[in-house]
XYZ file of C-alpha atoms in Angstrom:
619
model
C -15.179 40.223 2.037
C -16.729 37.040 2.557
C -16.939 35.950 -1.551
C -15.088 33.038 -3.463
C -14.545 33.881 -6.954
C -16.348 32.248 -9.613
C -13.399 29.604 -10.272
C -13.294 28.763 -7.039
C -17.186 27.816 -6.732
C -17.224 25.974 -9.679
C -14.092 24.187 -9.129
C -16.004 22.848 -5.574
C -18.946 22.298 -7.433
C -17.109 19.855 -9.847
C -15.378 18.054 -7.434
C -18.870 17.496 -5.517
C -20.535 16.153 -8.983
C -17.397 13.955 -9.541
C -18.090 12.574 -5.980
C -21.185 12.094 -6.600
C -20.486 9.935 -10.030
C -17.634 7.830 -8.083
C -20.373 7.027 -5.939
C -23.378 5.996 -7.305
C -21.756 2.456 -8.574
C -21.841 1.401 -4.565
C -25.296 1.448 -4.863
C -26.224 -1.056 -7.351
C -25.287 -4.336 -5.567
C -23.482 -7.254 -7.288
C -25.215 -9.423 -9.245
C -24.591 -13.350 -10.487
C -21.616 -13.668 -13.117
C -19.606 -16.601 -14.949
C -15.325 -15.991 -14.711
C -13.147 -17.836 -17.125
C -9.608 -17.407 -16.878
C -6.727 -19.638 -17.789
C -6.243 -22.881 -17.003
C -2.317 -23.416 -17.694
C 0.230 -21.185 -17.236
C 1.312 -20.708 -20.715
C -2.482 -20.829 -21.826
C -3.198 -16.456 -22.689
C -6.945 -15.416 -23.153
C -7.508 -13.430 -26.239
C -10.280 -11.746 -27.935
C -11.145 -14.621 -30.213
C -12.559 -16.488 -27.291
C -15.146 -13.729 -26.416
C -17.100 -14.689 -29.730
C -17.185 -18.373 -28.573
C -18.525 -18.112 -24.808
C -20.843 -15.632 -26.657
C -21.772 -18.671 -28.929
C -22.013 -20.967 -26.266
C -24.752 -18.846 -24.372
C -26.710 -18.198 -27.302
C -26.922 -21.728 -28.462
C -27.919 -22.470 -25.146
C -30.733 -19.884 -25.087
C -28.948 -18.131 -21.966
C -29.042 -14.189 -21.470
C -26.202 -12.397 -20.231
C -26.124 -8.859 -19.358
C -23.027 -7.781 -20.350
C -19.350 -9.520 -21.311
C -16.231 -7.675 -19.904
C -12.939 -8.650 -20.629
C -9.089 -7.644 -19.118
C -5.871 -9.148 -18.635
C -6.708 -11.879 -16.465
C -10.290 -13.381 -17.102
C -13.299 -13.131 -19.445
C -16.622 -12.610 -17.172
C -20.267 -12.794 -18.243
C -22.910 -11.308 -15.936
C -26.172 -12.859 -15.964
C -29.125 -12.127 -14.343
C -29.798 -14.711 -12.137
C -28.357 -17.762 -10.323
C -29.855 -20.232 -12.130
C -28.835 -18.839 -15.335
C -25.441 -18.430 -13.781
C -25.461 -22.122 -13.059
C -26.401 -22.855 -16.617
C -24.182 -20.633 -18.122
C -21.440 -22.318 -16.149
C -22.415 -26.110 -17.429
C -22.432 -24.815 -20.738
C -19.439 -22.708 -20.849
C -17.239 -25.528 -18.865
C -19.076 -27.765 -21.453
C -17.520 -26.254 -24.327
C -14.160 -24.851 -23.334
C -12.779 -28.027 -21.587
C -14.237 -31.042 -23.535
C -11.963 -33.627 -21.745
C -12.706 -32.679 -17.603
C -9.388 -34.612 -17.119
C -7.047 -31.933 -18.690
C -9.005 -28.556 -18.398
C -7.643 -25.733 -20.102
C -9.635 -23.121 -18.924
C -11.308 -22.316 -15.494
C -14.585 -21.742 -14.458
C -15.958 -20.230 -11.663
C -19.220 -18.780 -9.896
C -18.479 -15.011 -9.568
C -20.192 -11.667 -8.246
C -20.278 -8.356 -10.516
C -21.315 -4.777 -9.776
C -24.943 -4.299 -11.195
C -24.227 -0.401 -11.315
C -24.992 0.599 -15.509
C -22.537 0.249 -18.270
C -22.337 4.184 -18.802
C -20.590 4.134 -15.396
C -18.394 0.878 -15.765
C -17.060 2.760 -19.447
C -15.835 5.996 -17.007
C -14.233 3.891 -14.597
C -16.789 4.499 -11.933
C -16.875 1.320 -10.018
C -17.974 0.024 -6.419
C -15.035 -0.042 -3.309
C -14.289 -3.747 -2.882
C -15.784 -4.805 0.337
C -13.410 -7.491 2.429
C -14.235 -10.645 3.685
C -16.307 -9.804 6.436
C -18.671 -7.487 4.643
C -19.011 -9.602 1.250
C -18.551 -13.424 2.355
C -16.044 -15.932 1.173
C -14.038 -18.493 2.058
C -10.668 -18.348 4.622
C -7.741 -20.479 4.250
C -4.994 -21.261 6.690
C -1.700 -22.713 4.932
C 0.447 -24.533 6.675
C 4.078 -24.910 4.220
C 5.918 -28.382 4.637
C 9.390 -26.782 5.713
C 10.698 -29.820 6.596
C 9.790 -31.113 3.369
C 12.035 -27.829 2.076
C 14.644 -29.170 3.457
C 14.875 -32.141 2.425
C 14.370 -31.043 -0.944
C 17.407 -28.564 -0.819
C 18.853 -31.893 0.843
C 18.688 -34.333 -2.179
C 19.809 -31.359 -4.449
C 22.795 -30.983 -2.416
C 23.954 -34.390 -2.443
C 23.166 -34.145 -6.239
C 25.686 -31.032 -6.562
C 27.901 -33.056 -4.287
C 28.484 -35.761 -6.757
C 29.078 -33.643 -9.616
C 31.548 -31.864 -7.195
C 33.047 -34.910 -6.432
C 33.460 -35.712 -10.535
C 35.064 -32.504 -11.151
C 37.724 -32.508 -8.736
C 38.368 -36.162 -9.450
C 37.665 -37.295 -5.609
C 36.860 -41.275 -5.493
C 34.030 -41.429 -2.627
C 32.341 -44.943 -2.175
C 28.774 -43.072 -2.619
C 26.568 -40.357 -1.461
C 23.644 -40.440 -0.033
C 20.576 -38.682 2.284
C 20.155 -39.895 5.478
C 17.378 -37.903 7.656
C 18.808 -34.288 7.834
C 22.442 -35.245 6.457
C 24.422 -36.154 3.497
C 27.015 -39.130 4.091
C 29.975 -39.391 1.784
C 31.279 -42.440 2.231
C 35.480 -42.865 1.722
C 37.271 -45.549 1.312
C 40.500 -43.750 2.932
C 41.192 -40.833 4.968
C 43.029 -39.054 2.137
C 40.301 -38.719 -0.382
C 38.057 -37.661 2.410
C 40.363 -34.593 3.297
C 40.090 -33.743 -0.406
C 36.781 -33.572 -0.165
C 36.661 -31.538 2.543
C 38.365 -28.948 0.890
C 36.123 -28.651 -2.373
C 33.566 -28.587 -0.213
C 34.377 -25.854 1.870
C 36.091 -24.256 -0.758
C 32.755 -24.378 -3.081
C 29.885 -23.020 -0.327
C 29.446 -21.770 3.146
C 26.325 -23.691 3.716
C 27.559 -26.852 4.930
C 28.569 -28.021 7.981
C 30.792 -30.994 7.819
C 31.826 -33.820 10.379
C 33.695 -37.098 10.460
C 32.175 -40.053 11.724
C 34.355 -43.371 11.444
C 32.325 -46.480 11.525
C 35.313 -48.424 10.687
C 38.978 -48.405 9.474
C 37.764 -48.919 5.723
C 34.034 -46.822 6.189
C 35.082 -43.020 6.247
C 32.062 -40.632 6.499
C 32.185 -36.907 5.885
C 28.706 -35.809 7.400
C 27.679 -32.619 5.416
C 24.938 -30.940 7.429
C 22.688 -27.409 6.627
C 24.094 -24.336 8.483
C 21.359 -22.664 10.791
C 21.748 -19.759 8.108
C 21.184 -21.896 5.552
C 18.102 -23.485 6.983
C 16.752 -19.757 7.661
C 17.044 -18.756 4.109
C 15.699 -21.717 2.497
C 12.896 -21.236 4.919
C 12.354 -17.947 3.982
C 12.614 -18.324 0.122
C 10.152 -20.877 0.624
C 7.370 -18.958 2.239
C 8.355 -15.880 -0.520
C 8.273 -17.804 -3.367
C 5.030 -19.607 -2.327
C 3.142 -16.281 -1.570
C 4.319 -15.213 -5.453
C 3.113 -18.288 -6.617
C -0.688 -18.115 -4.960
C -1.046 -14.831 -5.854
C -0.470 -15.561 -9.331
C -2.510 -19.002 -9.044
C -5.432 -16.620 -7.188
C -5.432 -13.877 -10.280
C -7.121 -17.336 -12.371
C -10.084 -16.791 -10.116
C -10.402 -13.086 -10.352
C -10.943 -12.546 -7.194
C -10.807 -8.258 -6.474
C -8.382 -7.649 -3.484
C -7.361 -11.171 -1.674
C -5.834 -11.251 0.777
C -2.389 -13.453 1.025
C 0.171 -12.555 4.360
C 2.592 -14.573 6.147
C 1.059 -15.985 9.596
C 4.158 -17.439 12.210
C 7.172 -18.773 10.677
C 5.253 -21.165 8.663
C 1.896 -20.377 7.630
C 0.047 -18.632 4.929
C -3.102 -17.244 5.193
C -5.370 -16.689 1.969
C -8.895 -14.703 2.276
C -10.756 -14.665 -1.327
C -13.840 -12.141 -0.873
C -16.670 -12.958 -3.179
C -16.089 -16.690 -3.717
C -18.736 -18.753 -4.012
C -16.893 -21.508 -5.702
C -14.954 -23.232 -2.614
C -13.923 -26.279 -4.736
C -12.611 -24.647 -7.216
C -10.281 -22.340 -5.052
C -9.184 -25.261 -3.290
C -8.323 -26.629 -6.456
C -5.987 -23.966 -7.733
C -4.705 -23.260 -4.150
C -3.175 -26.966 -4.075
C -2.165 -27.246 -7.587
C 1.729 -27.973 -7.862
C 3.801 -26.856 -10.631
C 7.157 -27.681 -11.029
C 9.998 -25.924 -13.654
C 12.383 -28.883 -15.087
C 15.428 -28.446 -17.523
C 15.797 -31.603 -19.510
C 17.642 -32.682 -22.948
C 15.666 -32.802 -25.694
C 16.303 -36.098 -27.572
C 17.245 -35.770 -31.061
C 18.397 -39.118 -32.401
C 17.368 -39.594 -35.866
C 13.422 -41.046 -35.893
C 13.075 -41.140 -32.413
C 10.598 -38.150 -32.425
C 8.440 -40.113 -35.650
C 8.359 -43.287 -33.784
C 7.299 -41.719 -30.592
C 4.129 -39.871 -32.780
C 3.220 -43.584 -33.959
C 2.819 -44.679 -30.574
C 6.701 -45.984 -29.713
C 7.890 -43.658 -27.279
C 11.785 -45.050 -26.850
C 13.053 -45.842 -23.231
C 14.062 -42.667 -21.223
C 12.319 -40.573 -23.340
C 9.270 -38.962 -22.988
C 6.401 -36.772 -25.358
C 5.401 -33.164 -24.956
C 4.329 -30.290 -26.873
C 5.791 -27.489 -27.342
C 4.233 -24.016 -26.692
C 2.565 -23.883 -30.429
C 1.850 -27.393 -30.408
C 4.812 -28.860 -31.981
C 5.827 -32.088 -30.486
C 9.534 -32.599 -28.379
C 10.941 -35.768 -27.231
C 12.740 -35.312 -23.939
C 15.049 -37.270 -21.966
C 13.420 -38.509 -18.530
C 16.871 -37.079 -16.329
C 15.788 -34.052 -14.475
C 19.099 -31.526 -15.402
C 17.765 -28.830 -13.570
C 14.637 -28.196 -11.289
C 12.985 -24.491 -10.624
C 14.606 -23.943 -6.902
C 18.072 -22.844 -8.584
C 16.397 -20.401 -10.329
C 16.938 -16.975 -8.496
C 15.530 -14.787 -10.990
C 14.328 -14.460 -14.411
C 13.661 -11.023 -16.861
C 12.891 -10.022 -20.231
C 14.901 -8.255 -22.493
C 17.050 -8.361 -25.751
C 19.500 -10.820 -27.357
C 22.550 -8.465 -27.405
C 23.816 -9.831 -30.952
C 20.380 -10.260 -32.934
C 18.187 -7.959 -30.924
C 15.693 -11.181 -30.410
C 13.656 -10.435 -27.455
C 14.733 -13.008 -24.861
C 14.931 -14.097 -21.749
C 17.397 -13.571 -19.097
C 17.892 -15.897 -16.204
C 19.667 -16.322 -13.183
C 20.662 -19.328 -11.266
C 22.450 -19.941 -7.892
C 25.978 -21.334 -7.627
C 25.280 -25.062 -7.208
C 22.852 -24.174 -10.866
C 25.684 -22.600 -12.663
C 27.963 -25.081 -11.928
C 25.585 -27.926 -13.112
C 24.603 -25.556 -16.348
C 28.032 -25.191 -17.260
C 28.644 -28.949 -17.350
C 25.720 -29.436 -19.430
C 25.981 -27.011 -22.163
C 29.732 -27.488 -22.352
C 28.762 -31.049 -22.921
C 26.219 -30.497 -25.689
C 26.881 -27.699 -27.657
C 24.317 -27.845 -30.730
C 21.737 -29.284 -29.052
C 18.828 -28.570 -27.895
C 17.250 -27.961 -24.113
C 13.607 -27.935 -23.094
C 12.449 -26.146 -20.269
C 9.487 -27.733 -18.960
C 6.579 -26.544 -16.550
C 4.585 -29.365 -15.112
C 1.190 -29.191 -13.763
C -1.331 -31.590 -12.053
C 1.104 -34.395 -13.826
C 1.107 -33.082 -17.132
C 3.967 -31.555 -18.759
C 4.328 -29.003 -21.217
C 7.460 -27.740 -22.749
C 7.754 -23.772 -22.589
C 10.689 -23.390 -24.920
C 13.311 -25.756 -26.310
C 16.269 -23.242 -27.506
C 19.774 -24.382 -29.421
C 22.294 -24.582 -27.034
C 25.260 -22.012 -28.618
C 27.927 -22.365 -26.007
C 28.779 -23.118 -22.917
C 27.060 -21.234 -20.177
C 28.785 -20.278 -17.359
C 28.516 -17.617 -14.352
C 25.053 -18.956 -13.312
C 23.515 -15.902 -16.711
C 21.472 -17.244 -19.284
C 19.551 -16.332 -22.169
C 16.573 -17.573 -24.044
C 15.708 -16.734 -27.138
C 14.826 -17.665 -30.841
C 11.272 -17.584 -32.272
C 9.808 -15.174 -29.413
C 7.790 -12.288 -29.269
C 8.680 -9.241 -26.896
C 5.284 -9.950 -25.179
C 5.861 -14.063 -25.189
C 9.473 -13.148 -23.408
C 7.726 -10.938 -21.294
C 5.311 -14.519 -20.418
C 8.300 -16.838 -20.172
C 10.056 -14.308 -17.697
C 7.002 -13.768 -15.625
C 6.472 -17.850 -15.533
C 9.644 -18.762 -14.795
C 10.155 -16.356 -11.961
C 6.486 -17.993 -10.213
C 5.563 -20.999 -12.101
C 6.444 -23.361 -8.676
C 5.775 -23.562 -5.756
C 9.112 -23.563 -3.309
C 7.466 -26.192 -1.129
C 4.473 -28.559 -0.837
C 1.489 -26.758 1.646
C -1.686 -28.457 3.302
C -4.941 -26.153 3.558
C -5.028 -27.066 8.052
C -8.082 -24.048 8.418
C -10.852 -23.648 5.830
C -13.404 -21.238 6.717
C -16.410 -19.994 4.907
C -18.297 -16.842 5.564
C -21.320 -16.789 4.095
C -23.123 -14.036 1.998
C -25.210 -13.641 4.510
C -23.659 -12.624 7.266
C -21.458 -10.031 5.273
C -24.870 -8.606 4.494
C -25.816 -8.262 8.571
C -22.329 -6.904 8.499
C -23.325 -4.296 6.391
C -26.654 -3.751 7.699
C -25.365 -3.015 10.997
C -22.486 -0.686 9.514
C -24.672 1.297 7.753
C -27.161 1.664 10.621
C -24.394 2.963 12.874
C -23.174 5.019 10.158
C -26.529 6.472 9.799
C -27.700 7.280 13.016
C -24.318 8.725 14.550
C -25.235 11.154 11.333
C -28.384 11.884 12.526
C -27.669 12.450 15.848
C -24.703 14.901 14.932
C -27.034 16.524 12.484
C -29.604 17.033 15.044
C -27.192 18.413 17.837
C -25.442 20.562 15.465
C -28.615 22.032 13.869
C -30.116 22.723 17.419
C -27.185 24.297 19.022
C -25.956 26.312 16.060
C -28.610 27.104 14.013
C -27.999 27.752 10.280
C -24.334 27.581 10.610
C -25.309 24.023 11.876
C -27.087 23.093 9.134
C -23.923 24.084 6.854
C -21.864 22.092 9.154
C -24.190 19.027 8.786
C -24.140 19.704 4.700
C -20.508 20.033 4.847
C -20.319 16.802 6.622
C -23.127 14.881 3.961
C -20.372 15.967 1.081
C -17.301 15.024 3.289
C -18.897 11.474 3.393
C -19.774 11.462 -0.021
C -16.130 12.508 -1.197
C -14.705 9.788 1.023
C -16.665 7.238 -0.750
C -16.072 8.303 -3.924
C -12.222 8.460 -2.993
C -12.505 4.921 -1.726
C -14.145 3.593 -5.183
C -11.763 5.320 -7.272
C -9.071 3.986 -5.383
C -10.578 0.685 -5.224
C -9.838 0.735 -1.721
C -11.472 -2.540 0.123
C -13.582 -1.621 2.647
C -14.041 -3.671 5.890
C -15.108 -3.933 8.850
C -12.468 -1.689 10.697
C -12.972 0.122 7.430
C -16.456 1.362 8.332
C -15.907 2.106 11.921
C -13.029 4.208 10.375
C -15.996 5.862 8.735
C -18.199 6.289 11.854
C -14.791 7.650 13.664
C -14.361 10.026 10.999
C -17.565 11.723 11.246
C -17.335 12.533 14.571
C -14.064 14.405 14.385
C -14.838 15.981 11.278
C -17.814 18.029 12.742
C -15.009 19.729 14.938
C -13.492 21.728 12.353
C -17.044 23.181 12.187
C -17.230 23.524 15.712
C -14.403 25.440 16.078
C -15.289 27.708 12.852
C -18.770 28.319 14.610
C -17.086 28.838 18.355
C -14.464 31.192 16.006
C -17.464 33.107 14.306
C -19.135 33.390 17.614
C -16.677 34.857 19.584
C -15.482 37.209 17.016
C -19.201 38.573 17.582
C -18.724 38.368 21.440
C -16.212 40.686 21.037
C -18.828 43.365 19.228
C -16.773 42.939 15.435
C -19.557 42.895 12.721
C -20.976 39.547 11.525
C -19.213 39.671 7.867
C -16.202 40.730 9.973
C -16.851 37.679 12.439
C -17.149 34.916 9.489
C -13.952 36.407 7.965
C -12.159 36.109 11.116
C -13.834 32.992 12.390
C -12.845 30.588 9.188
C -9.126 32.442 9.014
C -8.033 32.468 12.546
C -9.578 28.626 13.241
C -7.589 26.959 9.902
C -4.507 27.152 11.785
C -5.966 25.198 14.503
C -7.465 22.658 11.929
C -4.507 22.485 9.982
C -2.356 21.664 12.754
C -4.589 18.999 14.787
C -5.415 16.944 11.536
C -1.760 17.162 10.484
C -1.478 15.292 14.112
C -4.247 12.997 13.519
C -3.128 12.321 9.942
C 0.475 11.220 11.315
C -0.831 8.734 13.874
C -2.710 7.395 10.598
C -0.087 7.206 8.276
C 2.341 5.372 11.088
C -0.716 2.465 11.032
C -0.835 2.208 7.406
C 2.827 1.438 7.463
C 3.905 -0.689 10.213
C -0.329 -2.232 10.190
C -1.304 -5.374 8.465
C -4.421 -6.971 7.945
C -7.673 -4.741 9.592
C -5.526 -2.025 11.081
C -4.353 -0.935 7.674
C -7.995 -0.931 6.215
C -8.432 1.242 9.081
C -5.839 3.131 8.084
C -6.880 4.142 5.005
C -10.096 5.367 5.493
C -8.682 6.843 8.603
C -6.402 8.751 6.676
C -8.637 9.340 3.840
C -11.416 10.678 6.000
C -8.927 13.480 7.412
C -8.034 14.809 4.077
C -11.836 14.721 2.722
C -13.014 16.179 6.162
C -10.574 19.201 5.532
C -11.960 19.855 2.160
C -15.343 19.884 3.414
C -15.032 21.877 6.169
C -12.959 24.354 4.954
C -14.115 25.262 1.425
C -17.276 23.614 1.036
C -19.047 25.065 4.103
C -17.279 28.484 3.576
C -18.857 28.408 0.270
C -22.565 27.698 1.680
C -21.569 30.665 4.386
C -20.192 32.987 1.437
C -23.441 32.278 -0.869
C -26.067 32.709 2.122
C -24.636 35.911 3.627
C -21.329 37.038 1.300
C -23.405 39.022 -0.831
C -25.261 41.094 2.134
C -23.618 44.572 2.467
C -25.624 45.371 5.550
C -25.855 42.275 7.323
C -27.052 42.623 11.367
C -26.761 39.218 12.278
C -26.536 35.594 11.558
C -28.234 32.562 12.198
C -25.439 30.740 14.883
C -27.343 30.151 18.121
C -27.288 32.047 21.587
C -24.377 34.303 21.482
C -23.211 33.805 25.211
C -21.078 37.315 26.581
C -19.992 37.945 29.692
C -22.683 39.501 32.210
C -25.695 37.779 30.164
């Protein structure tokens, strides 16, 4: 009656050992470790540069513990800070010989000390947030007015090509504050250009203002919805952008949400390098479209040291040398999207963009004009430039498509795609709030988690064994492996755990010793009633999983609705909230059934069992 079948144990007993493994890596502590990571945006990390940081450290007598590589960053663990510091010098030493133009970055880092066995499985520590682990906090305020006004000088750009193609004479255009003048000689050509405005986009307001009978000015001013969506673009495209700038430092789990209208906040757990995130967090980057300049020994006089006027030197991705015209065709905010895939003709991987209307318009005119030439597409960095590709211009390009190809690789059109779409920022940002939590205090943090943790355990483990007996023990088992599963779930998920995160924890224990309690208060009354003890477990676990089932399905709800419409703490709460419910099931379900069904399942003639004073009516 009261048996699981072999399967069944063993299955349970698996999952427990796998809980166990998932685990143990949470309690080996993090130890010193050197990141590298790109520099540059087009810069990949291969394999080839393992063998010379390995060089490095062994020429400068330094041990490491271990090298790991993956996708983003190289890191060497080291056994102690002052070796990390060393192996720093040394590795900044020989990766980026000129400090002015670093190619590669270096930064202080934390690893898991847990054994390499365990990394090789996948069995690796939960993150732990800011509060728990340290780091640094950043507040960033974005310069929407500066947005604007960007968008602004675009526009009256656009406007004068507009102005060229539909052959309006206008006495010049120009930004003044939040509006673009056109000036007009007479009121005729201003009407014209009133229509090929209005004709060409929806996000201008326009206005006359007369400020005499020969000074015509059509004011051209942002629509509110206008303003909105460039606001808006700008705070998307700027979170893209620092998450990819924040991958360079490695750092597990940031976090990077929209505060207010305007503001960005940035939490990096784990940094100890402050500088250095500061560093990457205000780089700019900027995309440019310019000509490439391909007058016969222009390119050979600018290598001997004679760049001509209007032109200036770059490399190419590969390191070939282009010579580029100075004029700006194109800047990175008319980009609205960018994707790899295939030339349709050759099969060539390539790129596909997008660009909005005022874009197409100006790519149109440019490729229509030079057909057979070529066009560099630039991505500039701390001041230095650094041509990405510099395709043969085929046709003209209209309909605000294009298409990049020639000379790439499936996985370099995969690069360009992913750089184009969040190589720039969409406006400048100032760091207003910097604030530093040291490791310190995430360690009290911890402490003082734990110790709650701990002693609400205890205290449940004493009440339950006291009022129930052996059944309470079982319960207080049950409840060990439910925390032990929800830790292991939590690594393996590489959840981060907080604050919130462990008081989810505490919360968790503490409702799931009721699903006990009511199997035990099930079991007991069944024996109230005079049915026999096997009888009474039988009936106690079926007849109280409806009752379970049914109040954690509540529970689990409430917890799902915070993981959705939460942010920040409430949705770390969330998740172990949620989490918790599903492991505290499990446990006290089949885990503690199992215990009951090994202690007494096998006992034909069992006459009673260990659950405490049986109270009946008339005792």
């Amino acid at each position: 009656m009261n048996r699981y079948p072999l399967w069944k144990n063993i299955l349970i007993g698996l999952v427990l050992f796998l809980g166990l493994i998932y685990t143990l890596p949470n309690f080996y502590g993090e130890v010193p470790a050197v990141q590298v990571s790109s520099g540059k945006a087009t810069l990949k990390l291969d394999a080839s540069l393992n063998g010379t940081i390995e060089q490095t450290l062994r020429d400068a007598g330094i041990e490491y513990t271990g090298l790991f590589i993956d996708a983003n960053s190289i890191r060497v663990r080291v056994p102690s800070t002052d070796a990390q510091l060393r192996a720093k010098d040394a590795i900044e030493k020989r990766l980026n010989p000129d400090p002015r133009d670093p190619s590669y970055v270096v930064a202080l880092n934390l690893l898991s000390a847990s054994p390499n066995w365990l990394t090789a499985i996948n069995a690796l520590p939960m993150y732990l947030g800011l509060d728990l682990r340290g780091g640094v906090h950043f507040l960033l305020q974005v310069d929407m007015p500066g947005a604007i006004t960007k968008r602004l000088d675009a526009t009256a750009a656009d406007l004068r090509t507009l102005m060229r193609d539909k052959s309006v004479r206008h006495a010049g255009i120009t930004r003044e504050g939040n509006n673009v003048l056109l000036r007009f000689r007479d009121a005729e050509q201003r009407e014209a250009a009133r229509k090929a405005i209005s004709a060409g986009t929806a996000d201008l307001q326009l206005a006359d203002r007369d400020d005499a009978s020969d000074d015509l000015k059509l004011v051209a001013t942002l629509s509110q919805n206008a303003q909105k969506n460039i606001r808006d673009f700008a705070i998307k495209q700027n979170i893209t952008t620092l998450h990819n700038r924040i991958n360079e430092l490695g750092v597990a789990e940031p976090v990077i949400q929209q505060q207010g209208l305007d503001r960005i906040v940035v939490q990096l757990p784990g940094v100890q390098d402050v500088a250095k995130a500061k560093d990457i967090l205000g780089r700019t980057a900027t995309l440019e479209v310019r000509l490439v300049d391909e007058t016969p020994g222009s390119l050979e006089g600018a290598l001997a040291g004679s760049v001509p006027l209007g032109t200036e030197l770059y490399n190419e991705r590969g390191g070939s040398p282009v010579l580029v015209r100075n004029q700006v065709v194109l800047t990175g905010d008319r980009l609205t999207d960018a994707q790899p895939g295939f030339d349709g003709q050759t099969n060539e991987p390539a790129v596909h963009l997008t660009l909005d209307a005022a874009g197409s318009r100006i790519f149109r005119d440019v490729t229509r004009e030079n057909v057979g030439k070529r066009m560099a597409i630039l991505l500039i960095e701390k001041g230095k430039g650094e041509v990405v590709t510099a395709p043969v211009i085929r046709t003209e390009i209209g309909g605000g498509r294009v298409q990049i190809s020639g000379r790439m690789t499936t996985q370099e059109a995969n690069d360009v795609a992913l750089l184009l779409r969040a190589g720039s920022l969409a406006a400048p940002m100032d760091i207003i709030e910097e604030r530093t939590v040291g490791p310190s205090l995430g360690a009290e943090n911890i402490t003082k988690g734990f110790h709650s943790t701990l002693w609400g355990f205890i205290a449940i483990a004493i009440f339950m064994s006291a009022y129930y007996m052996l059944f309470g023990l079982v319960s207080v088992i049950a409840l060990a492996a439910n925390l032990l599963l929800l830790v292991a779930l939590l690594s393996l998920l590489q959840a981060t755990l907080t604050l919130p995160g462990i008081a989810a924890m505490a919360l968790t224990l503490g409702m799931a010793i009721d699903a006990n309690v009511l199997i035990n208060e099930r079991i007991r009354e069944e024996l109230r009633n005079g049915v026999s003890p096997q009888a009474a477990i039988h009936a106690g676990y079926e007849r109280a999983f409806d009752t379970i089932l049914d109040s954690n399905i509540t529970t689990l709800i409430a917890g799902i609705a915070l993981l959705v419409f939460g942010s920040g703490p409430v949705r770390g709460f969330a998740v172990v909230h949620c989490l918790g419910i599903l492991t505290s099931m499990f446990s006290a379900i089949l885990i503690s059934r199992m215990l009951v069904n090994i202690i007494y399942g096998r006992r034909r003639k069992l006459e009673s069992v260990s659950i405490g004073q049986i109270w009946k009516p008339g005792n």
